[in-house]
mmCIF file of C-alpha atoms in Angstrom:
data_model
loop_
_atom_site.group_PDB
_atom_site.id
_atom_site.type_symbol
_atom_site.label_atom_id
_atom_site.label_comp_id
_atom_site.label_asym_id
_atom_site.label_seq_id
_atom_site.Cartn_x
_atom_site.Cartn_y
_atom_site.Cartn_z
ATOM 1 C CA MET A 1380 106.864 130.984 70.417
ATOM 2 C CA LEU A 1381 105.255 134.265 71.383
ATOM 3 C CA ARG A 1382 107.698 136.860 72.708
ATOM 4 C CA ASN A 1383 105.474 139.446 74.359
ATOM 5 C CA GLY A 1384 101.957 140.487 75.312
ATOM 6 C CA ARG A 1385 101.253 142.186 71.987
ATOM 7 C CA GLU A 1386 102.070 139.024 70.048
ATOM 8 C CA ALA A 1387 99.997 136.960 72.472
ATOM 9 C CA LEU A 1388 96.981 139.232 72.053
ATOM 10 C CA GLN A 1389 97.317 139.245 68.285
ATOM 11 C CA HIS A 1390 97.513 135.446 68.237
ATOM 12 C CA LEU A 1391 94.570 134.984 70.617
ATOM 13 C CA ARG A 1392 92.429 137.323 68.510
ATOM 14 C CA THR A 1393 92.861 135.115 65.461
ATOM 15 C CA LEU A 1394 92.226 131.701 66.993
ATOM 16 C CA ASP A 1395 89.279 129.769 65.601
ATOM 17 C CA LEU A 1396 87.876 128.364 68.831
ATOM 18 C CA ARG A 1397 84.780 126.674 67.387
ATOM 19 C CA GLY A 1398 82.806 127.200 70.588
ATOM 20 C CA ALA A 1399 85.607 126.100 72.912
ATOM 21 C CA GLN A 1400 86.437 128.113 76.026
ATOM 22 C CA PRO A 1401 90.214 127.742 76.464
ATOM 23 C CA LEU A 1402 92.048 128.187 79.725
ATOM 24 C CA LEU A 1403 94.877 130.738 79.582
ATOM 25 C CA LEU A 1404 97.675 130.857 82.112
ATOM 26 C CA LEU A 1405 98.520 134.500 81.587
ATOM 27 C CA ASP A 1406 101.603 136.068 83.121
ATOM 28 C CA VAL A 1407 100.974 139.506 84.595
ATOM 29 C CA ASP A 1408 104.468 140.736 83.683
ATOM 30 C CA LEU A 1409 104.532 140.171 79.936
ATOM 31 C CA PRO A 1410 106.841 142.542 78.049
ATOM 32 C CA GLY A 1411 105.230 144.967 75.611
ATOM 33 C CA LEU A 1412 101.702 144.594 76.967
ATOM 34 C CA ASP A 1413 101.012 143.292 80.462
ATOM 35 C CA GLY A 1414 98.695 140.385 81.220
ATOM 36 C CA TYR A 1415 95.969 142.615 82.631
ATOM 37 C CA SER A 1416 95.886 144.614 79.391
ATOM 38 C CA VAL A 1417 95.794 141.447 77.284
ATOM 39 C CA PHE A 1418 92.887 140.086 79.338
ATOM 40 C CA ASP A 1419 91.036 143.421 79.235
ATOM 41 C CA ALA A 1420 91.326 143.585 75.440
ATOM 42 C CA LEU A 1421 90.125 139.982 75.096
ATOM 43 C CA GLN A 1422 87.150 140.651 77.373
ATOM 44 C CA LYS A 1423 86.139 143.634 75.236
ATOM 45 C CA GLU A 1424 86.571 141.853 71.900
ATOM 46 C CA ARG A 1425 85.574 138.291 72.814
ATOM 47 C CA PRO A 1426 83.652 138.516 76.120
ATOM 48 C CA ASP A 1427 83.568 135.393 78.276
ATOM 49 C CA VAL A 1428 85.445 133.322 75.684
ATOM 50 C CA TYR A 1429 88.667 132.738 77.619
ATOM 51 C CA LYS A 1430 89.052 131.396 81.146
ATOM 52 C CA VAL A 1431 92.082 133.198 82.585
ATOM 53 C CA VAL A 1432 94.387 132.413 85.471
ATOM 54 C CA PHE A 1433 97.017 135.042 86.161
ATOM 55 C CA THR A 1434 100.531 133.974 87.114
ATOM 56 C CA THR A 1435 103.184 136.243 88.596
ATOM 57 C CA VAL A 1436 105.853 136.681 91.215
ATOM 58 C CA HIS A 1437 103.798 139.482 92.796
ATOM 59 C CA GLY A 1438 101.898 137.807 95.585
ATOM 60 C CA THR A 1439 100.607 140.733 97.597
ATOM 61 C CA GLU A 1440 96.991 140.714 98.638
ATOM 62 C CA ASP A 1441 96.316 143.815 96.531
ATOM 63 C CA GLU A 1442 97.809 142.224 93.404
ATOM 64 C CA GLN A 1443 95.858 139.002 93.887
ATOM 65 C CA LEU A 1444 92.625 140.935 94.391
ATOM 66 C CA ARG A 1445 93.361 143.009 91.296
ATOM 67 C CA GLY A 1446 93.573 139.844 89.207
ATOM 68 C CA LEU A 1447 90.467 138.291 90.689
ATOM 69 C CA GLU A 1448 88.468 141.506 90.407
ATOM 70 C CA ALA A 1449 89.509 141.726 86.744
ATOM 71 C CA GLY A 1450 87.615 138.468 86.211
ATOM 72 C CA ALA A 1451 90.296 135.799 86.467
ATOM 73 C CA LEU A 1452 89.417 132.345 87.762
ATOM 74 C CA ASP A 1453 92.473 132.380 89.992
ATOM 75 C CA TYR A 1454 95.857 133.958 90.613
ATOM 76 C CA LEU A 1455 98.964 131.796 90.977
ATOM 77 C CA VAL A 1456 102.075 133.140 92.641
ATOM 78 C CA LYS A 1457 105.415 131.868 91.320
ATOM 79 C CA PRO A 1458 107.191 129.660 92.001
ATOM 80 C CA ILE A 1459 104.326 127.263 91.371
ATOM 81 C CA SER A 1460 104.331 123.632 92.439
ATOM 82 C CA LEU A 1461 103.763 121.523 89.328
ATOM 83 C CA ARG A 1462 101.590 119.032 91.221
ATOM 84 C CA VAL A 1463 99.404 121.775 92.676
ATOM 85 C CA ALA A 1464 99.161 123.580 89.328
ATOM 86 C CA LEU A 1465 98.085 120.395 87.533
ATOM 87 C CA GLU A 1466 95.396 119.700 90.132
ATOM 88 C CA LYS A 1467 94.095 123.250 89.862
ATOM 89 C CA ILE A 1468 94.069 123.032 86.054
ATOM 90 C CA ARG A 1469 91.957 119.866 86.254
ATOM 91 C CA ARG A 1470 89.450 121.738 88.396
ATOM 92 C CA TRP A 1471 89.399 124.878 86.238
ATOM 93 C CA VAL A 1472 88.897 122.926 83.024
ATOM 94 C CA GLY A 1473 85.962 121.113 84.597
ATOM 95 C CA ARG A 1474 84.098 124.404 85.162
#
């Protein structure tokens, strides 16, 4: 189990993806290193490798636009309906 954004970034840097483009549900409010910083570092080091959807309790228009403008596929505000999340994941993976 990863405990914070720094550990997540370190782990994601070392993954052998073999051409895959994984979907990350990335919480904005990770301790140690926030989700935006994790995504920014990944985009610089491994551009266009990860599909990212931000998740957070911050649902303001400005926050959602920040995530989308950063390059995320989507921005989910918690609490998230499991049924809706699963349907969205099916669509994102198909892209």
